[in-house]
Coordinates of C-alpha atoms in Angstrom, one line a residue:
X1 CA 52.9 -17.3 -12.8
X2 CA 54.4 -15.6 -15.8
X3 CA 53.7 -14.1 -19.3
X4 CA 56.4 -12.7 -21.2
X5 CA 55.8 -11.3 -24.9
X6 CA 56.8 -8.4 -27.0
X7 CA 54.5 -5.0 -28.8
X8 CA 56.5 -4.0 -32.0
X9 CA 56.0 -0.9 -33.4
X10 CA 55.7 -2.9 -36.7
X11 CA 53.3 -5.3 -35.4
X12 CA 49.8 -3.1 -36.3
X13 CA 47.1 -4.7 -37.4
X14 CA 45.2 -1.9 -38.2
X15 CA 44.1 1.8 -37.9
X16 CA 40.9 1.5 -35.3
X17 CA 37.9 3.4 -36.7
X18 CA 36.3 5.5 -33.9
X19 CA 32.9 4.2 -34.3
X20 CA 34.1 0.9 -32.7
X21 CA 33.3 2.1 -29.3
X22 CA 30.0 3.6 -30.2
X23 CA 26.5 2.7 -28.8
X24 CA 22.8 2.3 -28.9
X25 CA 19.6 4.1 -27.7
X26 CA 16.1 1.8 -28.9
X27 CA 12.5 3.1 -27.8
X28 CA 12.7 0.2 -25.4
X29 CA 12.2 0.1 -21.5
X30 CA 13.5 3.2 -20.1
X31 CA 16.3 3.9 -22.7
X32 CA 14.5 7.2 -24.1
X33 CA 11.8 8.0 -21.4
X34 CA 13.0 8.5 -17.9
X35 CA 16.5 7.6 -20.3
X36 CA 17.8 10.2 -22.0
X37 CA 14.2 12.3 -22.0
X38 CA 12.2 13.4 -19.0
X39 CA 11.2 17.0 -19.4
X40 CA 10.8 17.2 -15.3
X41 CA 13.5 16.4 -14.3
X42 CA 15.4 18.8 -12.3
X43 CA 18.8 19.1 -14.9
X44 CA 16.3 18.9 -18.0
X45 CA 17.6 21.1 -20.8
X46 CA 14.8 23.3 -23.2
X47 CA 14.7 20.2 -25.1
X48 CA 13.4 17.7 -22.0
X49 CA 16.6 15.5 -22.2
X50 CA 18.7 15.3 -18.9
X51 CA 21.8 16.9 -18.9
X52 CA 23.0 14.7 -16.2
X53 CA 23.2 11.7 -18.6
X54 CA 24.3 13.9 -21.9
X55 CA 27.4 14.7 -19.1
X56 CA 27.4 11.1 -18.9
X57 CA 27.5 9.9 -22.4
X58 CA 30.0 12.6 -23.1
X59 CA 32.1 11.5 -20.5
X60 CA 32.4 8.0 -21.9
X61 CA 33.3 9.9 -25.6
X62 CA 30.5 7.9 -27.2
X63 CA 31.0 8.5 -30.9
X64 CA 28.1 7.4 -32.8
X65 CA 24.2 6.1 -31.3
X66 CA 22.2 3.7 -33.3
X67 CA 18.6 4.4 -33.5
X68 CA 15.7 3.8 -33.4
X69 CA 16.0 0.3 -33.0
X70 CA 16.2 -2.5 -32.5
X71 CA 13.6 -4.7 -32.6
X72 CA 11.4 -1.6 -32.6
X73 CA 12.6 -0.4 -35.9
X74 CA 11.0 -3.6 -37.4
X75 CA 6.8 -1.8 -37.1
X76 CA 8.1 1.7 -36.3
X77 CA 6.4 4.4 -38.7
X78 CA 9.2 7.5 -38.7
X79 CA 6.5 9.8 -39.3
X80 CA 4.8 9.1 -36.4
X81 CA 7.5 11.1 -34.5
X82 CA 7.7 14.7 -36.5
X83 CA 5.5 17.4 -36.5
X84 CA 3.6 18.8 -33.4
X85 CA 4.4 17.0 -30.0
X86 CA 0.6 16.9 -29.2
X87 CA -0.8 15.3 -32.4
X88 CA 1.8 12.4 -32.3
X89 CA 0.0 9.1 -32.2
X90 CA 0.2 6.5 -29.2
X91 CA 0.8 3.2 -31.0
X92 CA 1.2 -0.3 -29.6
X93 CA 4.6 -1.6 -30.0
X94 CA 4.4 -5.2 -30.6
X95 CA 8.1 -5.7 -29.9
X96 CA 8.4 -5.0 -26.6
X97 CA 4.7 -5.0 -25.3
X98 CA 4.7 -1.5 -24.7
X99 CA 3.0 1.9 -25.8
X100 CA 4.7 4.2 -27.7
X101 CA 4.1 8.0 -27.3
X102 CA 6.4 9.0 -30.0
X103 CA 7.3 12.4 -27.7
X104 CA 10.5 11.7 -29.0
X105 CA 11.0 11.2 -32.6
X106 CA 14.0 12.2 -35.2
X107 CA 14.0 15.9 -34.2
X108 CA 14.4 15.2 -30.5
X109 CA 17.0 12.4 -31.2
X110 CA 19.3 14.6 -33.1
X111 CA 19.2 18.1 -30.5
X112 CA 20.1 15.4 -27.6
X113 CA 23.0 13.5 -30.1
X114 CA 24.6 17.0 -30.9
X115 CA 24.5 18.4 -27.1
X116 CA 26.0 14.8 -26.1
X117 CA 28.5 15.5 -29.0
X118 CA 27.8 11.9 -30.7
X119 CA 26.9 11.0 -34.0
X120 CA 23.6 9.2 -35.3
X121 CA 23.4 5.9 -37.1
X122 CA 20.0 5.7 -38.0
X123 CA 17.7 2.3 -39.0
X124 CA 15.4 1.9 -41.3
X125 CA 12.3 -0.3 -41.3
X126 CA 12.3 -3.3 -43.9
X127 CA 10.2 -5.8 -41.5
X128 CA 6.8 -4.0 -41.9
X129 CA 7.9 -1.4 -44.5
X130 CA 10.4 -1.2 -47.0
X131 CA 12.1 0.7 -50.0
X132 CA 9.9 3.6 -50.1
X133 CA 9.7 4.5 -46.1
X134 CA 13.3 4.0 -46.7
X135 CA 13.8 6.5 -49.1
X136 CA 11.4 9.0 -48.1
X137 CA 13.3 9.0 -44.1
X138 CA 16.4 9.5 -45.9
X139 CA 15.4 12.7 -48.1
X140 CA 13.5 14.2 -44.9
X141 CA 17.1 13.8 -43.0
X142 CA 19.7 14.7 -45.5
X143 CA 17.8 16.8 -48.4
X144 CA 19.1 20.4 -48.0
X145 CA 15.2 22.0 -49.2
X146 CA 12.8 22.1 -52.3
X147 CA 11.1 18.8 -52.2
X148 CA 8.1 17.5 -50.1
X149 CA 10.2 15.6 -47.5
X150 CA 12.7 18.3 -46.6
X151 CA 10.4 20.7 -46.7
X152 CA 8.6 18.9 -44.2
X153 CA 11.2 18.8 -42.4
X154 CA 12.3 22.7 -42.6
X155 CA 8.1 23.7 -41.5
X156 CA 8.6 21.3 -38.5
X157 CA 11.6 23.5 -37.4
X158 CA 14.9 22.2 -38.8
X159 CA 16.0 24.3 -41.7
X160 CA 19.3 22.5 -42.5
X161 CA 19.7 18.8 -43.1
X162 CA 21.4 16.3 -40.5
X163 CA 23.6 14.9 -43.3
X164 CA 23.7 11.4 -41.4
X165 CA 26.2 9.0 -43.0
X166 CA 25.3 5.6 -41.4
X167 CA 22.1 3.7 -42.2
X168 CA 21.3 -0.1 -41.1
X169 CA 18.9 -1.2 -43.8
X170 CA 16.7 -3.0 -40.9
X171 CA 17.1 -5.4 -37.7
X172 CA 18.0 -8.7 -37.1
X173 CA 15.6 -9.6 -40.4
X174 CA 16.7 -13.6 -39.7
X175 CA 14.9 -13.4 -35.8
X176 CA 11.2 -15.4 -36.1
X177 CA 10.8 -12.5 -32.9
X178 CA 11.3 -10.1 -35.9
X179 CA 8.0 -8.7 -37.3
X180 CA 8.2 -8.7 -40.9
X181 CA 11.1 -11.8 -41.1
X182 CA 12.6 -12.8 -44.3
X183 CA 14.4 -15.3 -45.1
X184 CA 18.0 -14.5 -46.6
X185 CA 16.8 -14.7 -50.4
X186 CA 13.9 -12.4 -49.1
X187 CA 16.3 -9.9 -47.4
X188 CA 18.9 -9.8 -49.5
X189 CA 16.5 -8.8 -52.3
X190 CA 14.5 -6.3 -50.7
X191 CA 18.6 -4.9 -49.0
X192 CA 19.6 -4.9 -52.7
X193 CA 16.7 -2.4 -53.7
X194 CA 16.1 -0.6 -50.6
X195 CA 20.2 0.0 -51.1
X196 CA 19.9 0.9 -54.7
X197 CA 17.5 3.6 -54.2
X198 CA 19.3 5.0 -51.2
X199 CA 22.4 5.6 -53.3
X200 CA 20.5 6.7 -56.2
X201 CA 19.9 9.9 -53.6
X202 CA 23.6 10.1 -52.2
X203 CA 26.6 7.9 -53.0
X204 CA 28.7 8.6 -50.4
X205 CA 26.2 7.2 -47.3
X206 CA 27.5 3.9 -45.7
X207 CA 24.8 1.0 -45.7
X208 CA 24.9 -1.5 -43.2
X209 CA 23.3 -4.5 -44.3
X210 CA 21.7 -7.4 -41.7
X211 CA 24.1 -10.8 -40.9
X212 CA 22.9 -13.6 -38.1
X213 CA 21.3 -12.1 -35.3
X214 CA 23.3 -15.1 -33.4
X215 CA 25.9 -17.4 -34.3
X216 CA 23.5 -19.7 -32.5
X217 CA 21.0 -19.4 -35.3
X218 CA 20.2 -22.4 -37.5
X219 CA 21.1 -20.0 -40.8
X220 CA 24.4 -18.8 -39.7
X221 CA 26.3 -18.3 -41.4
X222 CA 24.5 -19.2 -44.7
X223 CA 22.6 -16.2 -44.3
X224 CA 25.9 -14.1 -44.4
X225 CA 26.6 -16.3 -48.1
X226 CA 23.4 -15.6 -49.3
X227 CA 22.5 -12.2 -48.2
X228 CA 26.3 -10.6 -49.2
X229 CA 25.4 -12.6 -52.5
X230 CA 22.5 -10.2 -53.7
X231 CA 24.5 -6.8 -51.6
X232 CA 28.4 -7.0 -51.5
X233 CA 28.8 -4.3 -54.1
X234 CA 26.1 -2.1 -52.8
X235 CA 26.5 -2.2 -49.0
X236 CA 29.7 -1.1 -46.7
X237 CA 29.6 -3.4 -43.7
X238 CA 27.5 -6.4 -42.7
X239 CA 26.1 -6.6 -38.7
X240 CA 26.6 -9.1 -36.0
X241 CA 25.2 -9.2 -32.9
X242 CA 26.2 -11.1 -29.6
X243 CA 25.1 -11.1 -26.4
X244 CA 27.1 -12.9 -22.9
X245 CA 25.6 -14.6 -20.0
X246 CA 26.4 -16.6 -17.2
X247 CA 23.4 -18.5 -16.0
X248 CA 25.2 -21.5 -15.0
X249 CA 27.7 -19.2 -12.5
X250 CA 31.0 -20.8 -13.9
X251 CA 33.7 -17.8 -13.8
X252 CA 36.4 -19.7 -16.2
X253 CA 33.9 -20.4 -18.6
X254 CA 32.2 -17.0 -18.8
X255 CA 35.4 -15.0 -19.3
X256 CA 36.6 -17.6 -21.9
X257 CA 33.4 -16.5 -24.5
X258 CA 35.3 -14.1 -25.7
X259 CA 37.2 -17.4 -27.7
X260 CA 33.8 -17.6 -29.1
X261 CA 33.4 -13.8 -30.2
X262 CA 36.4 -14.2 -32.0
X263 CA 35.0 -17.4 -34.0
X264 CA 32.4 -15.6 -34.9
X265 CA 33.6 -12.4 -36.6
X266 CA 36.4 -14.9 -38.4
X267 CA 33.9 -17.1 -40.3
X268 CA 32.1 -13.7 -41.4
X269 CA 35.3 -12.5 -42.1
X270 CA 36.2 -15.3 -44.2
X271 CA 32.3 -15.4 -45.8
X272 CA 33.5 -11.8 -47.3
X273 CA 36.5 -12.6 -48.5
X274 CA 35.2 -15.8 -50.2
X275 CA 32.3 -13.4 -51.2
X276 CA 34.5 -11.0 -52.5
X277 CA 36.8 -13.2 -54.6
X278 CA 33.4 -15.2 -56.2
X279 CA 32.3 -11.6 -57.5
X280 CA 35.5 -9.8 -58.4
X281 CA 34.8 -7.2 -56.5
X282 CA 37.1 -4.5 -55.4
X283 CA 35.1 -2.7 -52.6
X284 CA 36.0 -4.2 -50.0
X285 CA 33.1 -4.8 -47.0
X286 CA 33.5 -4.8 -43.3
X287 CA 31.8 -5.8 -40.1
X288 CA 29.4 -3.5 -37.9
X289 CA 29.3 -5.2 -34.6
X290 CA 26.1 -2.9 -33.6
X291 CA 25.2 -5.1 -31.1
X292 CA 27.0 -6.5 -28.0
X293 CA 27.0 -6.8 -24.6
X294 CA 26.3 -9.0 -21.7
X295 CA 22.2 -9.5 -20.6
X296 CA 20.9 -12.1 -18.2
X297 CA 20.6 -10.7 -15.3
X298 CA 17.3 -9.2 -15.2
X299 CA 15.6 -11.7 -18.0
X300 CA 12.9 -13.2 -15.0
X301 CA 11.6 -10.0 -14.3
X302 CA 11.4 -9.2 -17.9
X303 CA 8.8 -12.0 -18.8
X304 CA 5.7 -9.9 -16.9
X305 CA 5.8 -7.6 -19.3
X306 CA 7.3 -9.3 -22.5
X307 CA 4.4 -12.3 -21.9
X308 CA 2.1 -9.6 -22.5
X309 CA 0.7 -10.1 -18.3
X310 CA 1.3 -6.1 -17.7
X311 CA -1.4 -4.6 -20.9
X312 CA 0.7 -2.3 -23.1
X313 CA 2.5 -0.2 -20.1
X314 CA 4.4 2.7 -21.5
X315 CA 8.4 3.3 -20.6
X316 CA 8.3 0.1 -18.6
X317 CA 11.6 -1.3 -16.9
X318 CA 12.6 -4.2 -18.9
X319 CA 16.4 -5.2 -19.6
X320 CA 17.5 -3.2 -16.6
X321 CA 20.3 -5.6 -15.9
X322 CA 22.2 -4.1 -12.6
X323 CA 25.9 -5.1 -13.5
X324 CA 28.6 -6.6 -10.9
X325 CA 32.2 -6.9 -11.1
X326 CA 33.0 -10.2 -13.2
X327 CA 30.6 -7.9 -16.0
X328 CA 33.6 -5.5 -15.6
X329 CA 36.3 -8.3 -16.7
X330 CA 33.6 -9.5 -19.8
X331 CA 33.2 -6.3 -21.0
X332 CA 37.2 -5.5 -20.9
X333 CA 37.3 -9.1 -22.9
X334 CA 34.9 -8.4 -25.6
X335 CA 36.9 -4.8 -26.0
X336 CA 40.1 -6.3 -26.2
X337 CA 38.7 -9.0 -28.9
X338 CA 37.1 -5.9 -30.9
X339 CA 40.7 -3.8 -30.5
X340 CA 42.3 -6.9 -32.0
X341 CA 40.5 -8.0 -34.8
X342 CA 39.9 -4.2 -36.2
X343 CA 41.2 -4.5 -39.0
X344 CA 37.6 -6.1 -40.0
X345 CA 35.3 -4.9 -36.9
X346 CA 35.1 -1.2 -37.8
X347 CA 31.7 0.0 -36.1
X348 CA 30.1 -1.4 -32.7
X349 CA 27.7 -0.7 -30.6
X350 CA 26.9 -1.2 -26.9
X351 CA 23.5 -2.4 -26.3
X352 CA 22.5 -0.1 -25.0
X353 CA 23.5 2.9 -23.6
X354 CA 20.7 4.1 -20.9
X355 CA 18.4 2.1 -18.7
X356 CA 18.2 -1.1 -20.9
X357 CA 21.5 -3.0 -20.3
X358 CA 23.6 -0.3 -20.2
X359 CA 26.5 1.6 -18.4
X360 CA 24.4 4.4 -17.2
X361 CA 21.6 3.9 -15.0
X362 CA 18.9 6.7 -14.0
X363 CA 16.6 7.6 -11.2
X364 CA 13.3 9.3 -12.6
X365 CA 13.2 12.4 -11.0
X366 CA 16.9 11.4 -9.2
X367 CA 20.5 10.5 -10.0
X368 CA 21.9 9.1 -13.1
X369 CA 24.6 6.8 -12.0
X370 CA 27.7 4.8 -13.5
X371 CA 27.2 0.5 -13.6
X372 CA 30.5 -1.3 -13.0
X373 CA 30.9 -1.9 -16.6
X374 CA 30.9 2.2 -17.7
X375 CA 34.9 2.2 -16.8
X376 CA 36.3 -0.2 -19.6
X377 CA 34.4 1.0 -21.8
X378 CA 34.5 4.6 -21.1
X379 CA 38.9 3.9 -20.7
X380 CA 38.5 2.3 -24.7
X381 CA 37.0 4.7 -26.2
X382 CA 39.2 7.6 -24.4
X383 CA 42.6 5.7 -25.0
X384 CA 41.6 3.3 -27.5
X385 CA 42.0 4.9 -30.5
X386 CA 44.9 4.6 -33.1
X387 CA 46.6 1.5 -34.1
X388 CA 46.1 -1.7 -33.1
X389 CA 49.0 -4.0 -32.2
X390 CA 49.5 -7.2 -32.6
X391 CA 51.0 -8.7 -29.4
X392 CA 52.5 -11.6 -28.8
X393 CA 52.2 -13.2 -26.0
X394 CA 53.0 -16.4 -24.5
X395 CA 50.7 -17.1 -20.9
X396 CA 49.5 -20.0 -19.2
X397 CA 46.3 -21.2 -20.5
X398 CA 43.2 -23.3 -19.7
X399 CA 40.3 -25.0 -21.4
X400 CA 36.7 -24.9 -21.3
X401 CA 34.2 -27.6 -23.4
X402 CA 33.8 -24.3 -26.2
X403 CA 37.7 -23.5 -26.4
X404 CA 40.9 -24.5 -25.9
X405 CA 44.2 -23.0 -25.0
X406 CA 42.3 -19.7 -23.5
X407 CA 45.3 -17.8 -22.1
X408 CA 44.9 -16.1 -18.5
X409 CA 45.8 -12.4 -19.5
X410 CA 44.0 -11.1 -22.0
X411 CA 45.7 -8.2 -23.5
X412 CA 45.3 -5.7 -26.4
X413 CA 47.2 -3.0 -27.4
X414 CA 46.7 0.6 -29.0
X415 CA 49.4 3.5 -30.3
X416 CA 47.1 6.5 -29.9
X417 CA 47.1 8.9 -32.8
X418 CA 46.8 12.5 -31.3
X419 CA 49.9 11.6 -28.7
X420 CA 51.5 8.4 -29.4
X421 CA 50.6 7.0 -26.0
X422 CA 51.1 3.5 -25.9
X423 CA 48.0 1.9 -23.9
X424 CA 47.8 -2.0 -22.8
X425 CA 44.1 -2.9 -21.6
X426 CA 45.0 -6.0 -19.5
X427 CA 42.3 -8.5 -17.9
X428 CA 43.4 -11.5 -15.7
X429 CA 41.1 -14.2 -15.8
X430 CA 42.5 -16.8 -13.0
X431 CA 40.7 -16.7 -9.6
X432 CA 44.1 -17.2 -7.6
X433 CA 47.0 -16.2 -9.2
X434 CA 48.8 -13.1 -10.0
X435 CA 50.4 -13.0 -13.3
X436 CA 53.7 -10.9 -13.7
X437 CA 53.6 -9.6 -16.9
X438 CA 56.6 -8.8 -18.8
X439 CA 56.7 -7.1 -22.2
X440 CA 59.7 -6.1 -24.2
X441 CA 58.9 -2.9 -26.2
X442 CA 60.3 -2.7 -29.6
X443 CA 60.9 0.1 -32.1
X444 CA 58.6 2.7 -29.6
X445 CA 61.7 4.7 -27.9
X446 CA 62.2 5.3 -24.3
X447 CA 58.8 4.9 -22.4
X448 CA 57.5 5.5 -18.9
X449 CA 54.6 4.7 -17.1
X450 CA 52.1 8.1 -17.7
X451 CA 48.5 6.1 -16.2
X452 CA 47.8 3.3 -14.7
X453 CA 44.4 2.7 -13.4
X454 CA 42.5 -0.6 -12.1
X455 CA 39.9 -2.9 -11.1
X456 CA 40.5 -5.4 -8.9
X457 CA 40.0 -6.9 -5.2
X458 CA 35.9 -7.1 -5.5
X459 CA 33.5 -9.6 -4.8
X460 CA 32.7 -10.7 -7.8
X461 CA 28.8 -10.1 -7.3
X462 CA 29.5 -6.9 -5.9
X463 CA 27.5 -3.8 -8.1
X464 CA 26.7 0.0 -7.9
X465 CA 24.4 1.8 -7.1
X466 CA 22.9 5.5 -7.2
X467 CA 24.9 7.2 -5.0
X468 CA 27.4 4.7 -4.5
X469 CA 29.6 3.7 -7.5
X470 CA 32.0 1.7 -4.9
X471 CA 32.9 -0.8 -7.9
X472 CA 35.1 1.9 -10.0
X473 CA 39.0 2.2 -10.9
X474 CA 41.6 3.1 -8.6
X475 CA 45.2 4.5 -9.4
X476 CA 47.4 0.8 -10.1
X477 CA 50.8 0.5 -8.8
X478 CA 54.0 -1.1 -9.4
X479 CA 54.0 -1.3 -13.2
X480 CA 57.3 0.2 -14.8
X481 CA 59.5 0.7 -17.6
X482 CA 63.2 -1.0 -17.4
X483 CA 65.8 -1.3 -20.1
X484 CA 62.3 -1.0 -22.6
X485 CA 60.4 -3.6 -20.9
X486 CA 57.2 -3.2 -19.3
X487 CA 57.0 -5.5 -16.0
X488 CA 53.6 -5.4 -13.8
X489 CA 52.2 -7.8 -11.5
X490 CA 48.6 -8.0 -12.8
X491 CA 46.2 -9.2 -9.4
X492 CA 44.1 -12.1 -9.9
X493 CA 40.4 -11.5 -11.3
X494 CA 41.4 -7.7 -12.3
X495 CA 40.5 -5.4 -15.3
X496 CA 44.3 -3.1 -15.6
X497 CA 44.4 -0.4 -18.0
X498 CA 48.3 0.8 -18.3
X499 CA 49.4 3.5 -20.6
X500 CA 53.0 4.7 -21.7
X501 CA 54.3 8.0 -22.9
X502 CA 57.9 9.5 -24.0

């Protein structure tokens, strides 16, 4: 089996924004405590967070964190977690089913984002609060001094302000799961405000405004229409969210949902260029994909706790899916379909990044430990970054009942900024067959192979484990540069990553 095709140095779709590859921490499960915080642990810093998974997050270049939620954003008071550790309040959060010490609040969050060398995206709470929370977070975060909330914030121990850029003006405000739900004429009002009074403070912040939580939800994507309606000129991106499973155990079919992905951020796409053109506008606004990943796995152990059977535990394990190797070949997907349509995506977020679905995994008290899928995505941010190419690409193909035509490789391609690298992140969907790529490489000079590294040859089930990351990538072989064409056999059921320098 063969695919042939050619990268053009002319064929860019876009410049990639950074914060594509970024990620998510929610006061959820274990994600914060036993996640990134537990003061007793033996590689604790003065702060209580463990270096073991700052080294972590660092390792995997995460760029920006969205916090606090989530789902948990939606009834979370910020106050609750400044001032003195000890007269922090417990609250019930309603969200999860859990208790909420608030031991880590705002000040906590941003000494562990600068020692993991990340930026924060921060949410704020229009379920159960609203404009003037809103407002009030803001000028305690970015307000240099000489007003109540930055003052507040200079007697609890941080003299200078954070200056954070991003801001999500709420959470998944379409979910009925969402306390506090609008409906779009609801949100997009109370958006509109909440985003009036936030500029009125600082101009140059980038809003993030809520789209579907779902593309399975009976207002999508009428909610987009309605909600960019009262916000396009005010906001900078609208979020999506999408999560993958594969309850029914079909392979094909679960690696072809990236087909689905795609038709998702192309009718938003096309909502804000209709949107656009109906106002006049000239801003233009783009997509924050702040949630995505895959989550099924551990769903059934989840209801003790959700159902409310467990009391109000606090820190429980819940979302703790343990990821196996056809994850690693989703995950490289969904990357690949986020590489290739940047020129709208320009923020996303793995959800999330510690303990709850995520690509680092922690023992309290022992290990933190890689899942299968840390590798692709720790390989996109490194060598993802630059412009995006458009390929093209002509493969054998398959079907499933959700799309046609879904080609066996799935490929995207990135000309890195700081070296001019050329990288191909390559996954092979068929069970069987190896696919001997060919790819004629125009206008980029004479290339060689500089790393090749890749996944393959595992049980599909097959996961890691502390102390034994078994499922993790391997130097590749065979792939070479002749007469400017790139020719590599790519195994069957394989995540590749192949990069080319002068």
């Amino acid at each position: 089996m063969r695919a042939v095709g050619t990268a053009h140095s002319g064929y860019v779709i876009g410049t990639i924004d950074p914060r594509l590859y970024g990620s998510f921490v929610e006061h959820l499960g274990r994600a914060v405590y036993s996640g990134i915080y537990e003061p007793d642990h033996p590689t604790a810093d003065k702060n209580g967070m463990r270096q073991d998974v700052i080294d972590l997050v660092r390792e995997a270049n995460v760029p920006i964190v969205r916090y606090p939620g989530g789902n948990f954003v939606s009834a979370y008071d910020w106050e609750d977690g400044i001032g003195p550790r000890e007269e922090r309040p417990v609250r019930l959060d309603l969200a999860w089913h859990s208790s909420e010490s608030n031991h880590v609040g705002i000040h906590e969050f941003a000494d562990w984002a600068e020692a993991a060398n990340t930026d924060m995206m921060l949410a704020v709470n229009l379920g159960s609060r609203g404009l003037d929370s809103a407002r009030a977070f803001l000028e305690y975060v970015n307000h240099p001094g000489g007003s109540q909330w930055s003052d507040l914030r200079r007697k609890n121990g941080r003299e200078e302000p954070w200056n954070v850029k991003m801001w999500c003006l709420g959470n998944e405000m379409d979910g009925p799961w969402q306390i506090g739900q609008k409906t779009a004429e609801e949100y997009g009002r109370i958006a509109f405000e909440t985003a009036k009074a936030m500029r009125a403070f600082d101009k140059s912040i980038e809003l993030v405004v809520c789209g579907s939580s779902s593309p399975k939800m009976p207002t999508y994507p009428a909610w987009e229409a309605t909600v960019l309606d009262y916000t396009y000129d005010s906001i900078d991106y609208i979020s999506l969210h999408m999560y993958f499973d594969n309850h029914a155990g079909n392979t094909a079919d679960y690696l072809a949902q990236n087909a689905r992905l795609d038709d998702y951020i192309a009718t938003i796409a096309g909502v804000i260029t209709y949107t656009k053109a109906k106002k006049r506008s000239k801003k233009d606004v783009y997509i924050s994909f702040d949630e995505w990943n895959v989550w099924y796995h551990s769903r059934e152990a989840d209801r003790k706790v959700l159902e409310g059977n467990d009391g109000w535990p606090h820190a429980p394990a819940l979302l703790e899916d343990i990821y196996n190797f056809e994850d690693v070949l989703q995950v490289g997907c969904i990357l690949n379909t986020f590489i290739r349509r940047s020129d709208v995506v320009k923020v996303g977020c793995l959800a999330q990044l510690v303990n709850v679905i995520a690509p680092i995994m922690t023992v309290p008290g022992g290990p933190a430990w890689r899942q299968t899928t840390f590798f692709p995505y720790a390989y996109a941010s490194k060598y993802g970054r630059g412009k995006a190419l458009n390929l093209s690409l002509d493969c054998p193909s398959y079907s499933t009942d959700f799309a046609k035509d879904v080609a066996y490789l799935d490929v995207s391609a990135v000309e890195t900024e700081d070296d001019g690298a050329l990288t191909f992140f390559i996954v092979n969907r068929h069970q069987t067959e190896v696919i001997e790529l060919e790819l004629s490489l125009e206008g980029f000079g004479s290339r060689k192979v500089i790393l090749d590294k890749v996944m393959e040859g595992h049980d599909l089930r097959a996961v890691n484990g502390p102390g034994a990351e078994t499922i993790e990538p391997r130097d590749g072989s065979g792939a070479s540069v002749t007469q400017g064409r790139l020719v590599a056999a790519i195994a069957p059921l394989s995540y590749r990553m192949i990069r080319l320098g002068a």
